[in-house]
Amino acid sequence: MKKYIIGIDLGGMGAKGGVFSYEGELLVCDKIKTDKNDGFEGTVESLSVFCKSLAKDAGVSYTDVVAIGMGSPGVVDSTRGLVLRWSNFNWDNVPLAEVLSKKTEKPVYIANDANVAAFGEAKFGSTAQYQSSILLTIGTGVGGGMVFDGKLIEGYRSAGAELGHVTIREGGLPCACGRRGCYEKYASTTALIRQTRHAMVENLDSLLWEEAGGKIEKVDGRTAFAAARRGDKTAQEVIRQFVGYLSEGIADFVNILRPEAIVLGGGIANEGEELFAPLRKAVDERTYIAMDIVPLKIVGAALGNKAGMYGAYALAKEKMIK
Ligand SMILES: [Zn+2]
């Protein structure tokens, strides 16, 4: 009898889900909208309906679905299946795995969404050949996840691996977490946009203006890379500084944990060697043990927005066997 596993990537705006063969082939995927006004019960009900409709779309008997894995935002205690805190949805200490399991009549395994995405990337993405990797997702903030010896490293009650909130500038920019100088205030896409705008205001003749269509509010994570490629000195300096910030955090993680690979996710990974070549050099200059002594790969993520689904599948499969 064929067996199937459903992987769900829950978010504040929507949930993505897929049906996987037991061996890990993605058969179908779809998404639904999520809304904090639905409350905990309402959201879990939608997820339950979603799981059943996914099985139907895959042409799979729901009876043959043996487990559901899910990445959830917030502080997620993966051992006990609880969401300890998800501020956007006002969830406090909710038994997400247990309630969804009751509704779906399947075992449900959950973990933090960034960790689950790292797990997916490590098992199926660009670092599948390595035993140890750290994923950094560069977006509004910097999310992270660590996989060593094929296992997720989450810390006690899965409350660790908050890689975006290590300090790289003492007394620096204030962060929503309450500290100053956090990594994500300097190395996220949000930070790159702020750095680009700052450079534009200081350099009115820069090509950055042209790339942004003359409007500072049109600046995005690609603007500085586009102008730098055209030889704009101001843009090149923005990239040089941003790569410097990005490398500071990476060098710290490498000095502590020394993975075989660092994987960058988020739109910025599409900039290719314009980003990766200077980044590798900057990280190599900052790490205690150089890359010619102990190799270190720095690569882009391969699964894009499907990493969470793949990770959720892999999480469920691993926890089932345990
Ligand atoms: Zn912070």
mmCIF file of C-alpha atoms and ligand atoms in Angstrom:
data_model
loop_
_atom_site.group_PDB
_atom_site.id
_atom_site.type_symbol
_atom_site.label_atom_id
_atom_site.label_comp_id
_atom_site.label_asym_id
_atom_site.label_seq_id
_atom_site.Cartn_x
_atom_site.Cartn_y
_atom_site.Cartn_z
ATOM 1 C CA MET A 1 0.000 0.000 0.000
ATOM 2 C CA LYS A 2 1.317 3.441 -0.946
ATOM 3 C CA LYS A 3 1.639 5.937 1.922
ATOM 4 C CA TYR A 4 1.608 9.727 1.795
ATOM 5 C CA ILE A 5 2.672 12.641 3.973
ATOM 6 C CA ILE A 6 1.259 16.179 3.872
ATOM 7 C CA GLY A 7 3.641 19.106 4.404
ATOM 8 C CA ILE A 8 2.254 22.529 5.366
ATOM 9 C CA ASP A 9 4.008 25.897 5.538
ATOM 10 C CA LEU A 10 1.829 28.137 7.709
ATOM 11 C CA GLY A 11 2.174 31.929 7.476
ATOM 12 C CA GLY A 12 0.363 35.069 8.554
ATOM 13 C CA MET A 13 -1.141 35.713 5.105
ATOM 14 C CA GLY A 14 -1.543 32.165 3.850
ATOM 15 C CA ALA A 15 -0.605 28.532 4.143
ATOM 16 C CA LYS A 16 1.120 26.501 1.437
ATOM 17 C CA GLY A 17 0.657 22.761 1.453
ATOM 18 C CA GLY A 18 1.706 19.729 -0.557
ATOM 19 C CA VAL A 19 1.093 16.011 -0.720
ATOM 20 C CA PHE A 20 4.298 13.961 -0.827
ATOM 21 C CA SER A 21 4.803 10.314 -1.558
ATOM 22 C CA TYR A 22 6.340 8.588 1.466
ATOM 23 C CA GLU A 23 9.680 8.636 -0.417
ATOM 24 C CA GLY A 24 9.555 12.418 -0.864
ATOM 25 C CA GLU A 25 8.106 13.149 -4.295
ATOM 26 C CA LEU A 26 5.863 16.235 -4.311
ATOM 27 C CA LEU A 27 2.605 15.224 -6.024
ATOM 28 C CA VAL A 28 0.472 18.358 -5.729
ATOM 29 C CA CYS A 29 0.647 21.674 -3.932
ATOM 30 C CA ASP A 30 -1.782 24.484 -3.279
ATOM 31 C CA LYS A 31 -2.334 27.412 -0.929
ATOM 32 C CA ILE A 32 -5.066 28.937 1.187
ATOM 33 C CA LYS A 33 -5.460 32.337 2.833
ATOM 34 C CA THR A 34 -5.023 32.694 6.580
ATOM 35 C CA ASP A 35 -6.396 35.490 8.742
ATOM 36 C CA LYS A 36 -5.650 36.314 12.373
ATOM 37 C CA ASN A 37 -9.340 37.223 12.843
ATOM 38 C CA ASP A 38 -10.210 33.532 12.387
ATOM 39 C CA GLY A 39 -8.661 32.876 15.800
ATOM 40 C CA PHE A 40 -6.864 29.680 16.760
ATOM 41 C CA GLU A 41 -9.853 27.330 16.345
ATOM 42 C CA GLY A 42 -10.874 28.861 12.993
ATOM 43 C CA THR A 43 -7.337 28.674 11.607
ATOM 44 C CA VAL A 44 -6.927 25.034 12.655
ATOM 45 C CA GLU A 45 -10.302 24.209 11.099
ATOM 46 C CA SER A 46 -9.198 25.784 7.761
ATOM 47 C CA LEU A 47 -5.933 23.820 7.893
ATOM 48 C CA SER A 48 -7.826 20.592 8.500
ATOM 49 C CA VAL A 49 -10.125 21.203 5.521
ATOM 50 C CA PHE A 50 -7.042 22.143 3.464
ATOM 51 C CA CYS A 51 -5.296 18.835 4.270
ATOM 52 C CA LYS A 52 -8.313 16.815 3.135
ATOM 53 C CA SER A 53 -8.703 18.807 -0.094
ATOM 54 C CA LEU A 54 -4.984 18.389 -0.858
ATOM 55 C CA ALA A 55 -5.334 14.606 -0.622
ATOM 56 C CA LYS A 56 -8.333 14.791 -2.952
ATOM 57 C CA ASP A 57 -6.403 16.949 -5.470
ATOM 58 C CA ALA A 58 -3.570 14.398 -5.436
ATOM 59 C CA GLY A 59 -6.034 11.616 -6.162
ATOM 60 C CA VAL A 60 -4.940 9.957 -2.944
ATOM 61 C CA SER A 61 -7.214 8.215 -0.470
ATOM 62 C CA TYR A 62 -7.154 10.248 2.761
ATOM 63 C CA THR A 63 -6.775 6.958 4.660
ATOM 64 C CA ASP A 64 -3.339 6.526 3.039
ATOM 65 C CA VAL A 65 -2.086 9.844 4.458
ATOM 66 C CA VAL A 66 0.008 8.715 7.420
ATOM 67 C CA ALA A 67 1.214 12.028 8.889
ATOM 68 C CA ILE A 68 1.123 15.804 8.617
ATOM 69 C CA GLY A 69 4.180 18.006 9.124
ATOM 70 C CA MET A 70 3.977 21.768 9.507
ATOM 71 C CA GLY A 71 6.178 24.809 9.899
ATOM 72 C CA SER A 72 4.551 27.541 11.983
ATOM 73 C CA PRO A 73 5.660 31.116 12.607
ATOM 74 C CA GLY A 74 6.490 32.135 16.163
ATOM 75 C CA VAL A 75 8.143 30.361 19.054
ATOM 76 C CA VAL A 76 7.306 26.709 18.478
ATOM 77 C CA ASP A 77 8.102 23.958 20.979
ATOM 78 C CA SER A 78 8.517 21.140 18.486
ATOM 79 C CA THR A 79 8.836 18.395 21.116
ATOM 80 C CA ARG A 80 5.512 19.211 22.766
ATOM 81 C CA GLY A 81 3.774 20.476 19.615
ATOM 82 C CA LEU A 82 2.959 23.879 21.102
ATOM 83 C CA VAL A 83 3.098 27.368 19.667
ATOM 84 C CA LEU A 84 4.406 29.191 22.732
ATOM 85 C CA ARG A 85 4.022 32.638 21.178
ATOM 86 C CA TRP A 86 3.002 33.959 17.744
ATOM 87 C CA SER A 87 2.476 37.693 18.215
ATOM 88 C CA ASN A 88 0.906 38.407 14.789
ATOM 89 C CA PHE A 89 -1.925 35.969 15.466
ATOM 90 C CA ASN A 90 -2.015 36.519 19.260
ATOM 91 C CA TRP A 91 -1.396 32.835 19.887
ATOM 92 C CA ASP A 92 -0.055 32.044 23.362
ATOM 93 C CA ASN A 93 0.834 28.521 24.386
ATOM 94 C CA VAL A 94 -1.629 26.886 21.962
ATOM 95 C CA PRO A 95 -1.566 23.086 21.415
ATOM 96 C CA LEU A 96 -1.436 23.360 17.613
ATOM 97 C CA ALA A 97 -0.232 19.808 16.901
ATOM 98 C CA GLU A 98 -2.761 18.187 19.237
ATOM 99 C CA VAL A 99 -5.820 20.137 18.020
ATOM 100 C CA LEU A 100 -4.942 19.714 14.336
ATOM 101 C CA SER A 101 -4.282 16.033 14.973
ATOM 102 C CA LYS A 102 -7.774 15.619 16.490
ATOM 103 C CA LYS A 103 -9.416 17.378 13.552
ATOM 104 C CA THR A 104 -7.458 15.556 10.857
ATOM 105 C CA GLU A 105 -7.214 12.203 12.666
ATOM 106 C CA LYS A 106 -3.522 12.050 11.698
ATOM 107 C CA PRO A 107 -0.335 12.479 13.725
ATOM 108 C CA VAL A 108 0.832 16.099 13.369
ATOM 109 C CA TYR A 109 4.424 17.304 13.869
ATOM 110 C CA ILE A 110 5.293 20.989 13.997
ATOM 111 C CA ALA A 111 8.392 23.182 14.263
ATOM 112 C CA ASN A 112 9.290 26.827 13.706
ATOM 113 C CA ASP A 113 8.859 27.842 10.050
ATOM 114 C CA ALA A 114 12.425 29.115 9.546
ATOM 115 C CA ASN A 115 13.822 25.907 11.043
ATOM 116 C CA VAL A 116 11.522 23.788 8.900
ATOM 117 C CA ALA A 117 12.613 25.665 5.755
ATOM 118 C CA ALA A 118 16.266 25.083 6.689
ATOM 119 C CA PHE A 119 15.489 21.401 7.167
ATOM 120 C CA GLY A 120 13.839 21.210 3.728
ATOM 121 C CA GLU A 121 16.729 22.980 2.043
ATOM 122 C CA ALA A 122 19.233 20.741 3.867
ATOM 123 C CA LYS A 123 17.436 17.537 2.863
ATOM 124 C CA PHE A 124 16.310 18.372 -0.682
ATOM 125 C CA GLY A 125 17.893 21.660 -1.750
ATOM 126 C CA SER A 126 21.307 22.965 -2.686
ATOM 127 C CA THR A 127 23.015 21.433 0.388
ATOM 128 C CA ALA A 128 21.484 17.945 0.229
ATOM 129 C CA GLN A 129 24.954 16.438 -0.191
ATOM 130 C CA TYR A 130 26.220 17.954 3.092
ATOM 131 C CA GLN A 131 25.715 16.761 6.664
ATOM 132 C CA SER A 132 25.837 20.255 8.148
ATOM 133 C CA SER A 133 24.488 23.553 6.869
ATOM 134 C CA ILE A 134 23.102 26.852 8.086
ATOM 135 C CA LEU A 135 20.308 28.556 6.140
ATOM 136 C CA LEU A 136 19.899 32.319 6.347
ATOM 137 C CA THR A 137 16.725 33.709 4.803
ATOM 138 C CA ILE A 138 17.274 37.324 3.871
ATOM 139 C CA GLY A 139 13.960 39.178 3.752
ATOM 140 C CA THR A 140 12.082 41.623 5.975
ATOM 141 C CA GLY A 141 14.345 40.266 8.706
ATOM 142 C CA VAL A 142 16.974 37.550 8.782
ATOM 143 C CA GLY A 143 15.579 34.107 9.557
ATOM 144 C CA GLY A 144 17.760 31.148 10.194
ATOM 145 C CA GLY A 145 17.965 27.448 10.754
ATOM 146 C CA MET A 146 20.763 25.010 11.463
ATOM 147 C CA VAL A 147 21.057 21.363 10.479
ATOM 148 C CA PHE A 148 23.940 19.279 11.827
ATOM 149 C CA ASP A 149 24.484 15.564 11.250
ATOM 150 C CA GLY A 150 21.177 15.640 9.402
ATOM 151 C CA LYS A 151 19.280 16.912 12.501
ATOM 152 C CA LEU A 152 17.694 20.267 13.181
ATOM 153 C CA ILE A 153 19.432 22.216 15.965
ATOM 154 C CA GLU A 154 16.648 24.130 17.717
ATOM 155 C CA GLY A 155 17.815 24.556 21.323
ATOM 156 C CA TYR A 156 15.823 24.026 24.525
ATOM 157 C CA ARG A 157 12.076 24.162 23.839
ATOM 158 C CA SER A 158 13.116 24.961 20.249
ATOM 159 C CA ALA A 159 13.726 28.557 21.308
ATOM 160 C CA GLY A 160 17.232 28.902 19.846
ATOM 161 C CA ALA A 161 18.539 29.377 16.325
ATOM 162 C CA GLU A 162 17.399 33.027 16.275
ATOM 163 C CA LEU A 163 20.315 33.946 14.050
ATOM 164 C CA GLY A 164 18.918 37.343 13.048
ATOM 165 C CA HIS A 165 19.179 38.581 16.623
ATOM 166 C CA VAL A 166 22.864 38.378 17.361
ATOM 167 C CA THR A 167 24.514 41.778 17.880
ATOM 168 C CA ILE A 168 26.925 42.915 15.206
ATOM 169 C CA ARG A 169 26.960 46.620 16.236
ATOM 170 C CA GLU A 170 26.986 47.358 19.962
ATOM 171 C CA GLY A 171 24.674 50.337 20.619
ATOM 172 C CA GLY A 172 23.528 50.167 16.995
ATOM 173 C CA LEU A 173 20.088 50.452 15.427
ATOM 174 C CA PRO A 174 17.161 49.501 17.710
ATOM 175 C CA CYS A 175 15.472 46.175 16.937
ATOM 176 C CA ALA A 176 11.904 45.018 17.622
ATOM 177 C CA CYS A 177 13.360 42.341 19.914
ATOM 178 C CA GLY A 178 14.440 45.038 22.383
ATOM 179 C CA ARG A 179 18.172 45.009 21.708
ATOM 180 C CA ARG A 180 20.318 47.288 19.581
ATOM 181 C CA GLY A 181 22.574 46.444 16.659
ATOM 182 C CA CYS A 182 20.957 43.117 15.756
ATOM 183 C CA TYR A 183 22.246 41.366 12.628
ATOM 184 C CA GLU A 184 18.922 41.679 10.809
ATOM 185 C CA LYS A 185 18.925 45.485 11.230
ATOM 186 C CA TYR A 186 22.012 45.521 8.937
ATOM 187 C CA ALA A 187 21.834 42.416 6.757
ATOM 188 C CA SER A 188 18.135 42.027 5.820
ATOM 189 C CA THR A 189 16.522 43.230 2.588
ATOM 190 C CA THR A 190 14.812 45.916 4.678
ATOM 191 C CA ALA A 191 18.268 47.068 5.785
ATOM 192 C CA LEU A 192 19.651 47.024 2.215
ATOM 193 C CA ILE A 193 16.731 49.183 1.067
ATOM 194 C CA ARG A 194 17.396 51.663 3.890
ATOM 195 C CA GLN A 195 21.134 51.715 3.052
ATOM 196 C CA THR A 196 20.334 52.260 -0.662
ATOM 197 C CA ARG A 197 17.989 55.176 0.099
ATOM 198 C CA HIS A 198 20.538 56.751 2.397
ATOM 199 C CA ALA A 199 23.167 56.610 -0.360
ATOM 200 C CA MET A 200 20.713 58.144 -2.864
ATOM 201 C CA VAL A 201 20.019 61.142 -0.650
ATOM 202 C CA GLU A 202 23.774 61.708 -0.275
ATOM 203 C CA ASN A 203 24.485 61.173 -4.004
ATOM 204 C CA LEU A 204 21.909 62.857 -6.214
ATOM 205 C CA ASP A 205 23.830 62.013 -9.430
ATOM 206 C CA SER A 206 23.941 58.257 -8.714
ATOM 207 C CA LEU A 207 22.417 55.769 -11.170
ATOM 208 C CA LEU A 208 20.494 54.439 -8.164
ATOM 209 C CA TRP A 209 17.934 57.156 -8.904
ATOM 210 C CA GLU A 210 17.482 55.947 -12.473
ATOM 211 C CA GLU A 211 17.188 52.314 -11.349
ATOM 212 C CA ALA A 212 14.478 53.355 -8.895
ATOM 213 C CA GLY A 213 12.587 55.270 -11.611
ATOM 214 C CA GLY A 214 13.475 58.557 -9.903
ATOM 215 C CA LYS A 215 11.431 57.659 -6.862
ATOM 216 C CA ILE A 216 13.043 56.807 -3.550
ATOM 217 C CA GLU A 217 9.975 54.818 -2.452
ATOM 218 C CA LYS A 218 10.464 52.502 -5.474
ATOM 219 C CA VAL A 219 13.810 51.214 -4.134
ATOM 220 C CA ASP A 220 13.859 47.470 -3.539
ATOM 221 C CA GLY A 221 16.440 44.798 -2.796
ATOM 222 C CA ARG A 222 17.550 44.722 -6.460
ATOM 223 C CA THR A 223 18.111 48.458 -7.012
ATOM 224 C CA ALA A 224 21.672 48.661 -5.668
ATOM 225 C CA PHE A 225 22.753 45.475 -7.490
ATOM 226 C CA ALA A 226 21.335 46.761 -10.794
ATOM 227 C CA ALA A 227 23.109 50.129 -10.527
ATOM 228 C CA ALA A 228 26.351 48.491 -9.338
ATOM 229 C CA ARG A 229 26.360 46.275 -12.454
ATOM 230 C CA ARG A 230 26.246 49.442 -14.569
ATOM 231 C CA GLY A 231 29.411 50.656 -12.828
ATOM 232 C CA ASP A 232 27.810 53.150 -10.441
ATOM 233 C CA LYS A 233 30.370 53.845 -7.691
ATOM 234 C CA THR A 234 27.757 54.784 -5.074
ATOM 235 C CA ALA A 235 25.827 51.563 -5.652
ATOM 236 C CA GLN A 236 29.034 49.519 -5.554
ATOM 237 C CA GLU A 237 29.838 51.082 -2.184
ATOM 238 C CA VAL A 238 26.315 50.215 -0.913
ATOM 239 C CA ILE A 239 26.869 46.575 -1.930
ATOM 240 C CA ARG A 240 30.380 46.514 -0.454
ATOM 241 C CA GLN A 241 29.052 47.738 2.899
ATOM 242 C CA PHE A 242 26.019 45.411 2.865
ATOM 243 C CA VAL A 243 28.217 42.399 2.050
ATOM 244 C CA GLY A 244 30.418 43.482 4.968
ATOM 245 C CA TYR A 245 27.455 43.400 7.368
ATOM 246 C CA LEU A 246 26.207 40.107 5.955
ATOM 247 C CA SER A 247 29.647 38.537 6.324
ATOM 248 C CA GLU A 248 30.034 39.634 9.979
ATOM 249 C CA GLY A 249 27.142 37.447 11.096
ATOM 250 C CA ILE A 250 28.101 34.549 8.826
ATOM 251 C CA ALA A 251 31.685 34.605 10.148
ATOM 252 C CA ASP A 252 30.354 34.451 13.731
ATOM 253 C CA PHE A 253 28.142 31.446 12.971
ATOM 254 C CA VAL A 254 31.029 29.755 11.135
ATOM 255 C CA ASN A 255 33.454 30.396 14.018
ATOM 256 C CA ILE A 256 31.034 28.834 16.508
ATOM 257 C CA LEU A 257 29.610 25.946 14.496
ATOM 258 C CA ARG A 258 31.686 25.455 11.343
ATOM 259 C CA PRO A 259 29.080 23.966 9.010
ATOM 260 C CA GLU A 260 30.069 22.594 5.620
ATOM 261 C CA ALA A 261 27.803 25.106 3.905
ATOM 262 C CA ILE A 262 26.001 28.410 4.356
ATOM 263 C CA VAL A 263 22.828 28.726 2.273
ATOM 264 C CA LEU A 264 21.239 32.084 1.497
ATOM 265 C CA GLY A 265 17.517 32.239 0.809
ATOM 266 C CA GLY A 266 15.278 35.144 -0.195
ATOM 267 C CA GLY A 267 15.214 37.229 -3.376
ATOM 268 C CA ILE A 268 18.779 38.421 -2.840
ATOM 269 C CA ALA A 269 20.161 34.944 -3.592
ATOM 270 C CA ASN A 270 19.104 35.577 -7.231
ATOM 271 C CA GLU A 271 21.848 38.206 -7.571
ATOM 272 C CA GLY A 272 24.284 35.351 -8.187
ATOM 273 C CA GLU A 273 28.034 35.922 -8.236
ATOM 274 C CA GLU A 274 27.582 39.700 -7.911
ATOM 275 C CA LEU A 275 26.711 38.833 -4.312
ATOM 276 C CA PHE A 276 28.376 35.491 -3.678
ATOM 277 C CA ALA A 277 31.894 36.260 -4.968
ATOM 278 C CA PRO A 278 32.498 39.270 -2.665
ATOM 279 C CA LEU A 279 30.614 37.542 0.154
ATOM 280 C CA ARG A 280 32.875 34.469 0.074
ATOM 281 C CA LYS A 281 35.943 36.734 0.158
ATOM 282 C CA ALA A 282 34.557 38.843 3.031
ATOM 283 C CA VAL A 283 33.613 35.763 5.078
ATOM 284 C CA ASP A 284 37.007 34.174 4.430
ATOM 285 C CA GLU A 285 38.765 37.327 5.678
ATOM 286 C CA ARG A 286 36.736 37.260 8.891
ATOM 287 C CA THR A 287 36.630 33.600 9.885
ATOM 288 C CA TYR A 288 39.221 32.249 12.311
ATOM 289 C CA ILE A 289 40.019 29.248 10.119
ATOM 290 C CA ALA A 290 40.398 30.106 6.452
ATOM 291 C CA MET A 291 38.587 28.301 3.636
ATOM 292 C CA ASP A 292 41.827 26.904 2.141
ATOM 293 C CA ILE A 293 42.385 25.004 5.400
ATOM 294 C CA VAL A 294 38.783 23.904 6.021
ATOM 295 C CA PRO A 295 36.456 24.330 3.040
ATOM 296 C CA LEU A 296 33.208 26.283 3.378
ATOM 297 C CA LYS A 297 30.547 26.512 0.666
ATOM 298 C CA ILE A 298 28.391 29.636 0.433
ATOM 299 C CA VAL A 299 25.526 29.020 -1.981
ATOM 300 C CA GLY A 300 21.995 30.141 -2.839
ATOM 301 C CA ALA A 301 18.913 28.204 -1.762
ATOM 302 C CA ALA A 302 17.334 25.968 -4.399
ATOM 303 C CA LEU A 303 13.761 25.329 -3.281
ATOM 304 C CA GLY A 304 12.514 28.930 -3.054
ATOM 305 C CA ASN A 305 9.109 29.194 -1.380
ATOM 306 C CA LYS A 306 8.724 25.399 -1.439
ATOM 307 C CA ALA A 307 11.488 24.863 1.172
ATOM 308 C CA GLY A 308 8.944 25.031 4.016
ATOM 309 C CA MET A 309 6.713 22.360 2.472
ATOM 310 C CA TYR A 310 9.635 20.018 1.806
ATOM 311 C CA GLY A 311 10.922 20.614 5.322
ATOM 312 C CA ALA A 312 7.497 19.906 6.826
ATOM 313 C CA TYR A 313 7.358 16.615 4.923
ATOM 314 C CA ALA A 314 10.878 15.689 6.093
ATOM 315 C CA LEU A 315 10.064 16.661 9.685
ATOM 316 C CA ALA A 316 6.938 14.494 9.781
ATOM 317 C CA LYS A 317 8.744 11.540 8.252
ATOM 318 C CA GLU A 318 11.640 11.791 10.682
ATOM 319 C CA LYS A 319 9.426 12.203 13.788
ATOM 320 C CA MET A 320 7.183 9.314 12.721
ATOM 321 C CA ILE A 321 10.117 6.928 12.606
ATOM 322 C CA LYS A 322 11.453 8.051 15.996
HETATM 323 ZN ZN ZN B 1 16.809 41.810 17.466
#
